[in-house]
């Protein structure tokens, strides 16, 4: 396949554990993969490491919490590479703490990075997808947006909000060949999950019927499927991948 026939996928927050696995899988699938980052030093190291492993992935800066920053990134990608066909809204942070002690700053930071970001990036790619009669928006939410989690009022609110967005946008663009879906991973073996105190993490793992954390590549396979044309009839869905931790 020549480069001009390849679809372009943008993964936000690409340098994290889940983002890295997604980039690799989508690259292996034959996409032109574009990685968004916030920390330049980490991103350059990441790009070089992936290059050594055989992955040629362009990196673009944007603070996904900032609408104009996302607009500037997406314009630059369009000029230098092309229009985004598949957007994976993956960037996210945690600032956990019991609500009675949660600061406004920790509320706002999580809502801006995890939820406003979905508007900020999607708004800049959706019209091209509609014109092109093909597009994929894949929002990476969390089991904790589906069920809540002690210490995550900010995170759970943002993650639940993502799926509300998915449902409405899916309806609005279904007739234009654009699908919009949410993936809700459970506890995956990422730095974010490993930052939870060991004792608490072990209590959480004990609640997972499969008895282990998920693998980043297991989530990447689901992203790959949703991005493909095999998933043309799936839209507005919230797909759980949580080892049975939350069934409903
Ligand atoms: N359930 C019920 N009560 C709890 C509790 C829990 N899970 N955790 C703490 N408490 C209680 C304590 O027993 C204590 O009660 P008393 O006041 O009656 O003594 C009180 O709450 C302690 O409150 P603190 O604010 O002092 O709690 P803490 O500082 O010890 O811990 C916390 C708070 C850091 C949020 C901790 O609960 C925690 O780490 N929770 C896990 C959060 C989590 O799962 N984060 C996921 C990060 S990864 C991710 O988000 C990816 C993804 O999508 C899954």
Short mmCIF file of C-alpha atoms and ligand atoms in Angstrom, two decimals:
data_model
loop_
_atom_site.label_atom_id
_atom_site.label_comp_id
_atom_site.label_asym_id
_atom_site.label_seq_id
_atom_site.Cartn_x
_atom_site.Cartn_y
_atom_site.Cartn_z
CA UNK A 1 0.00 0.00 0.00
CA UNK A 2 1.44 3.41 -0.90
CA UNK A 3 1.48 6.11 1.76
CA UNK A 4 -1.25 8.08 -0.04
CA UNK A 5 -3.67 5.10 0.37
CA UNK A 6 -2.97 4.76 4.05
CA UNK A 7 -5.32 6.11 6.69
CA UNK A 8 -3.97 8.54 9.23
CA UNK A 9 -4.53 7.90 12.91
CA UNK A 10 -3.85 10.41 15.68
CA UNK A 11 -3.40 9.04 19.19
CA UNK A 12 -3.43 11.61 22.01
CA UNK A 13 -1.34 11.00 25.09
CA UNK A 14 0.59 8.57 22.96
CA UNK A 15 3.70 8.22 25.11
CA UNK A 16 1.89 6.53 28.02
CA UNK A 17 1.49 2.77 28.40
CA UNK A 18 -1.82 2.42 26.61
CA UNK A 19 -0.93 5.01 23.95
CA UNK A 20 2.33 3.27 23.12
CA UNK A 21 0.64 -0.11 22.67
CA UNK A 22 -2.03 1.47 20.46
CA UNK A 23 0.54 3.25 18.29
CA UNK A 24 2.47 0.05 17.73
CA UNK A 25 -0.60 -2.03 16.90
CA UNK A 26 -2.03 0.58 14.53
CA UNK A 27 1.36 0.97 12.83
CA UNK A 28 1.52 -2.83 12.41
CA UNK A 29 -1.98 -2.64 10.92
CA UNK A 30 -0.67 -0.30 8.19
CA UNK A 31 -1.84 3.14 9.36
CA UNK A 32 0.23 6.30 9.28
CA UNK A 33 0.43 6.85 13.02
CA UNK A 34 0.75 10.33 14.49
CA UNK A 35 1.47 10.64 18.20
CA UNK A 36 0.47 13.59 20.34
CA UNK A 37 2.58 14.47 23.36
CA UNK A 38 2.81 17.12 26.05
CA UNK A 39 6.32 16.60 27.42
CA UNK A 40 8.90 17.11 24.67
CA UNK A 41 11.84 15.46 26.41
CA UNK A 42 9.87 12.27 27.08
CA UNK A 43 8.43 12.29 23.54
CA UNK A 44 11.80 12.53 21.79
CA UNK A 45 13.14 9.65 23.86
CA UNK A 46 9.94 7.70 23.10
CA UNK A 47 10.15 8.36 19.36
CA UNK A 48 13.80 7.26 19.24
CA UNK A 49 13.10 4.09 21.20
CA UNK A 50 10.21 3.15 18.90
CA UNK A 51 12.34 3.96 15.88
CA UNK A 52 14.95 1.45 17.09
CA UNK A 53 12.14 -1.12 17.29
CA UNK A 54 11.15 -0.37 13.67
CA UNK A 55 8.27 2.08 14.21
CA UNK A 56 8.38 5.34 12.30
CA UNK A 57 5.94 7.59 14.16
CA UNK A 58 5.71 11.38 13.88
CA UNK A 59 5.21 13.27 17.14
CA UNK A 60 3.22 16.50 17.57
CA UNK A 61 2.89 18.72 20.61
CA UNK A 62 -0.44 19.88 22.00
CA UNK A 63 -1.84 20.46 25.44
CA UNK A 64 -5.12 18.61 24.91
CA UNK A 65 -6.73 20.68 27.68
CA UNK A 66 -6.35 23.75 25.43
CA UNK A 67 -8.66 24.17 22.44
CA UNK A 68 -6.33 26.41 20.42
CA UNK A 69 -3.33 24.21 21.08
CA UNK A 70 -5.28 21.22 19.65
CA UNK A 71 -6.35 23.32 16.66
CA UNK A 72 -2.75 24.32 15.94
CA UNK A 73 -1.59 20.68 16.20
CA UNK A 74 -4.29 19.37 13.89
CA UNK A 75 -3.66 22.12 11.27
CA UNK A 76 0.04 21.30 11.33
CA UNK A 77 -0.66 17.57 10.91
CA UNK A 78 -2.99 18.36 7.97
CA UNK A 79 -0.27 20.47 6.28
CA UNK A 80 2.62 18.09 6.90
CA UNK A 81 0.96 14.65 6.73
CA UNK A 82 -2.74 14.89 5.87
CA UNK A 83 -6.19 14.89 7.43
CA UNK A 84 -6.84 12.67 10.43
CA UNK A 85 -9.12 9.70 9.60
CA UNK A 86 -9.04 8.03 13.01
CA UNK A 87 -8.79 9.93 16.29
CA UNK A 88 -8.07 8.09 19.51
CA UNK A 89 -8.82 10.36 22.47
CA UNK A 90 -6.53 8.60 24.90
CA UNK A 91 -4.80 11.39 26.87
CA UNK A 92 -5.69 11.35 30.53
CA UNK A 93 -4.41 12.05 34.03
CA UNK A 94 -5.38 11.19 37.58
CA UNK A 95 -5.36 13.42 40.64
CA UNK A 96 -6.92 11.05 43.13
CA UNK A 97 -8.10 12.03 46.57
CA UNK A 98 -11.19 11.74 48.75
CA UNK A 99 -13.74 14.33 47.62
CA UNK A 100 -13.89 16.05 50.99
CA UNK A 101 -10.24 16.99 50.49
CA UNK A 102 -10.29 17.52 46.70
CA UNK A 103 -9.09 20.96 45.58
CA UNK A 104 -10.74 22.91 42.80
CA UNK A 105 -7.41 22.74 40.90
CA UNK A 106 -7.42 18.93 41.01
CA UNK A 107 -11.04 18.84 39.88
CA UNK A 108 -10.42 21.27 37.03
CA UNK A 109 -7.15 19.70 35.85
CA UNK A 110 -8.75 16.27 35.45
CA UNK A 111 -11.93 17.55 33.79
CA UNK A 112 -9.90 19.70 31.36
CA UNK A 113 -7.38 17.04 30.40
CA UNK A 114 -9.72 14.05 30.34
CA UNK A 115 -13.01 15.52 29.10
CA UNK A 116 -12.53 18.99 27.55
CA UNK A 117 -9.79 17.34 25.49
CA UNK A 118 -12.38 15.18 23.75
CA UNK A 119 -14.18 18.28 22.51
CA UNK A 120 -10.91 20.09 21.77
CA UNK A 121 -9.52 17.40 19.46
CA UNK A 122 -12.72 15.99 17.96
CA UNK A 123 -14.07 19.42 16.99
CA UNK A 124 -11.01 20.01 14.80
CA UNK A 125 -11.20 16.70 12.89
CA UNK A 126 -14.92 15.98 12.55
CA UNK A 127 -15.74 18.14 9.52
CA UNK A 128 -13.08 16.56 7.38
CA UNK A 129 -14.31 13.09 8.40
CA UNK A 130 -17.87 14.04 7.42
CA UNK A 131 -16.70 15.40 4.03
CA UNK A 132 -14.66 12.25 3.46
CA UNK A 133 -17.58 9.99 4.39
CA UNK A 134 -15.33 8.01 6.72
CA UNK A 135 -14.06 8.56 10.21
CA UNK A 136 -13.49 6.98 13.57
CA UNK A 137 -13.58 8.64 16.96
CA UNK A 138 -12.46 6.28 19.73
CA UNK A 139 -12.72 7.62 23.26
CA UNK A 140 -10.68 5.87 25.95
CA UNK A 141 -12.74 6.04 29.12
CA UNK A 142 -12.52 3.80 32.19
CA UNK A 143 -14.37 1.23 34.27
CA UNK A 144 -14.36 3.95 36.92
CA UNK A 145 -16.53 6.14 34.70
CA UNK A 146 -19.04 3.28 34.61
CA UNK A 147 -19.09 2.41 38.33
CA UNK A 148 -17.25 5.10 40.37
CA UNK A 149 -14.16 4.63 42.52
CA UNK A 150 -13.27 5.93 45.99
CA UNK A 151 -10.95 8.92 45.48
CA UNK A 152 -11.86 9.59 41.85
CA UNK A 153 -14.83 12.00 41.79
CA UNK A 154 -13.00 14.12 39.20
CA UNK A 155 -11.79 11.19 37.07
CA UNK A 156 -15.08 9.26 37.19
CA UNK A 157 -17.04 12.39 36.23
CA UNK A 158 -14.77 13.06 33.25
CA UNK A 159 -14.78 9.43 32.11
CA UNK A 160 -18.58 9.14 32.40
CA UNK A 161 -18.88 12.43 30.49
CA UNK A 162 -16.86 11.00 27.63
CA UNK A 163 -19.48 8.36 26.99
CA UNK A 164 -22.32 10.91 27.05
CA UNK A 165 -20.42 12.73 24.32
CA UNK A 166 -19.92 9.48 22.39
CA UNK A 167 -23.63 8.67 22.38
CA UNK A 168 -24.72 12.04 21.03
CA UNK A 169 -21.99 12.51 18.44
CA UNK A 170 -22.54 8.93 17.23
CA UNK A 171 -26.15 9.83 16.41
CA UNK A 172 -25.18 13.06 14.69
CA UNK A 173 -22.59 11.60 12.32
CA UNK A 174 -23.77 8.00 11.75
CA UNK A 175 -25.19 8.79 8.31
CA UNK A 176 -21.82 10.26 7.25
CA UNK A 177 -19.77 7.09 7.66
CA UNK A 178 -18.25 8.27 10.93
CA UNK A 179 -18.47 6.04 13.99
CA UNK A 180 -17.96 7.22 17.56
CA UNK A 181 -17.32 4.74 20.35
CA UNK A 182 -16.06 4.51 23.90
CA UNK A 183 -13.70 1.87 25.25
CA UNK A 184 -13.75 1.46 29.04
CA UNK A 185 -10.63 -0.35 30.20
CA UNK A 186 -10.44 -1.67 33.72
CA UNK A 187 -7.14 -1.81 35.62
CA UNK A 188 -4.35 -2.23 33.07
CA UNK A 189 -0.65 -2.62 33.90
CA UNK A 190 0.30 1.00 33.20
CA UNK A 191 2.36 3.51 35.22
CA UNK A 192 -0.94 5.17 36.19
CA UNK A 193 -2.23 2.01 37.84
CA UNK A 194 1.19 1.12 39.30
CA UNK A 195 1.16 4.55 41.02
CA UNK A 196 -1.75 3.38 43.21
CA UNK A 197 -0.41 2.25 46.62
CA UNK A 198 0.52 -1.42 46.44
CA UNK A 199 -1.82 -2.44 49.24
CA UNK A 200 -4.81 -0.72 47.60
CA UNK A 201 -3.84 -2.06 44.17
CA UNK A 202 -3.76 -5.61 45.51
CA UNK A 203 -7.22 -5.13 47.01
CA UNK A 204 -8.44 -3.97 43.60
CA UNK A 205 -6.84 -6.92 41.78
CA UNK A 206 -8.58 -9.25 44.24
CA UNK A 207 -11.90 -7.87 42.91
CA UNK A 208 -11.08 -8.78 39.29
CA UNK A 209 -12.50 -12.22 38.40
CA UNK A 210 -9.65 -12.85 35.96
CA UNK A 211 -7.27 -12.28 38.89
CA UNK A 212 -4.81 -9.98 37.12
CA UNK A 213 -4.29 -6.57 35.58
CA UNK A 214 -5.04 -6.19 31.88
CA UNK A 215 -2.28 -5.91 29.29
CA UNK A 216 -1.87 -2.71 27.28
CA UNK A 217 -1.80 -4.72 24.06
CA UNK A 218 -5.21 -6.23 24.93
CA UNK A 219 -6.72 -2.74 24.80
CA UNK A 220 -4.74 -1.93 21.64
CA UNK A 221 -6.34 -4.87 19.82
CA UNK A 222 -9.80 -3.51 20.61
CA UNK A 223 -8.81 -0.05 19.35
CA UNK A 224 -7.48 -1.67 16.18
CA UNK A 225 -10.76 -3.51 15.62
CA UNK A 226 -12.90 -0.40 16.17
CA UNK A 227 -10.71 1.58 13.77
CA UNK A 228 -11.13 -1.04 11.04
CA UNK A 229 -13.91 -1.38 8.49
CA UNK A 230 -14.98 -4.60 10.24
CA UNK A 231 -16.50 -2.31 12.86
CA UNK A 232 -18.62 -0.22 10.45
CA UNK A 233 -21.86 -1.16 12.27
CA UNK A 234 -20.61 -0.39 15.78
CA UNK A 235 -21.35 3.14 16.90
CA UNK A 236 -22.41 4.82 20.13
CA UNK A 237 -21.17 1.77 22.04
CA UNK A 238 -19.26 1.54 25.29
CA UNK A 239 -17.03 -1.52 25.13
CA UNK A 240 -15.77 -2.83 28.47
CA UNK A 241 -12.40 -4.54 28.79
CA UNK A 242 -11.96 -5.13 32.51
CA UNK A 243 -11.39 -8.81 33.31
CA UNK A 244 -14.97 -9.08 34.62
CA UNK A 245 -14.45 -6.45 37.35
CA UNK A 246 -17.65 -4.67 36.38
CA UNK A 247 -20.45 -6.57 34.67
CA UNK A 248 -23.89 -5.14 34.11
N1 LIG B 1 -13.33 2.52 50.09
C1 LIG B 1 -13.90 2.94 51.26
N2 LIG B 1 -13.28 3.71 52.15
C2 LIG B 1 -12.02 4.07 51.87
C3 LIG B 1 -11.36 3.68 50.70
C4 LIG B 1 -12.06 2.85 49.81
N3 LIG B 1 -11.52 2.41 48.67
N4 LIG B 1 -10.12 4.21 50.70
C5 LIG B 1 -10.01 4.92 51.84
N5 LIG B 1 -11.15 4.81 52.55
C6 LIG B 1 -11.45 5.39 53.83
C7 LIG B 1 -10.44 5.01 54.89
O1 LIG B 1 -10.77 3.80 55.50
C8 LIG B 1 -10.54 6.17 55.84
O2 LIG B 1 -11.70 6.09 56.61
P1 LIG B 1 -11.81 6.89 58.04
O3 LIG B 1 -11.72 8.35 57.73
O4 LIG B 1 -13.15 6.46 58.56
O5 LIG B 1 -10.66 6.37 58.86
C9 LIG B 1 -10.69 7.31 54.89
O6 LIG B 1 -11.35 6.81 53.72
C10 LIG B 1 -9.31 7.77 54.52
O7 LIG B 1 -9.46 8.82 53.67
P2 LIG B 1 -8.16 9.45 53.09
O8 LIG B 1 -8.51 10.60 52.25
O9 LIG B 1 -7.14 9.65 54.17
O10 LIG B 1 -7.71 8.24 52.14
P3 LIG B 1 -6.29 7.92 51.71
O11 LIG B 1 -5.48 9.14 51.50
O12 LIG B 1 -5.77 6.86 52.61
O13 LIG B 1 -6.58 7.27 50.27
C11 LIG B 1 -6.94 7.47 47.97
C12 LIG B 1 -7.35 7.95 49.32
C13 LIG B 1 -5.50 7.93 47.65
C14 LIG B 1 -7.86 8.01 46.93
C15 LIG B 1 -6.98 5.92 47.99
O14 LIG B 1 -8.27 5.53 48.39
C16 LIG B 1 -6.70 5.33 46.64
O15 LIG B 1 -5.58 5.29 46.14
N6 LIG B 1 -7.75 4.78 46.01
C17 LIG B 1 -7.62 4.12 44.72
C18 LIG B 1 -7.87 5.10 43.64
C19 LIG B 1 -7.79 4.38 42.34
O16 LIG B 1 -8.23 3.27 42.16
N7 LIG B 1 -7.24 5.06 41.36
C20 LIG B 1 -7.11 4.48 40.08
C21 LIG B 1 -5.92 5.07 39.40
S1 LIG B 1 -5.57 4.23 37.88
C22 LIG B 1 -6.81 4.71 36.88
O17 LIG B 1 -7.58 5.59 37.16
C23 LIG B 1 -6.92 3.98 35.57
C24 LIG B 1 -8.27 3.48 35.40
O18 LIG B 1 -9.00 4.01 34.58
C25 LIG B 1 -8.72 2.28 36.13
#
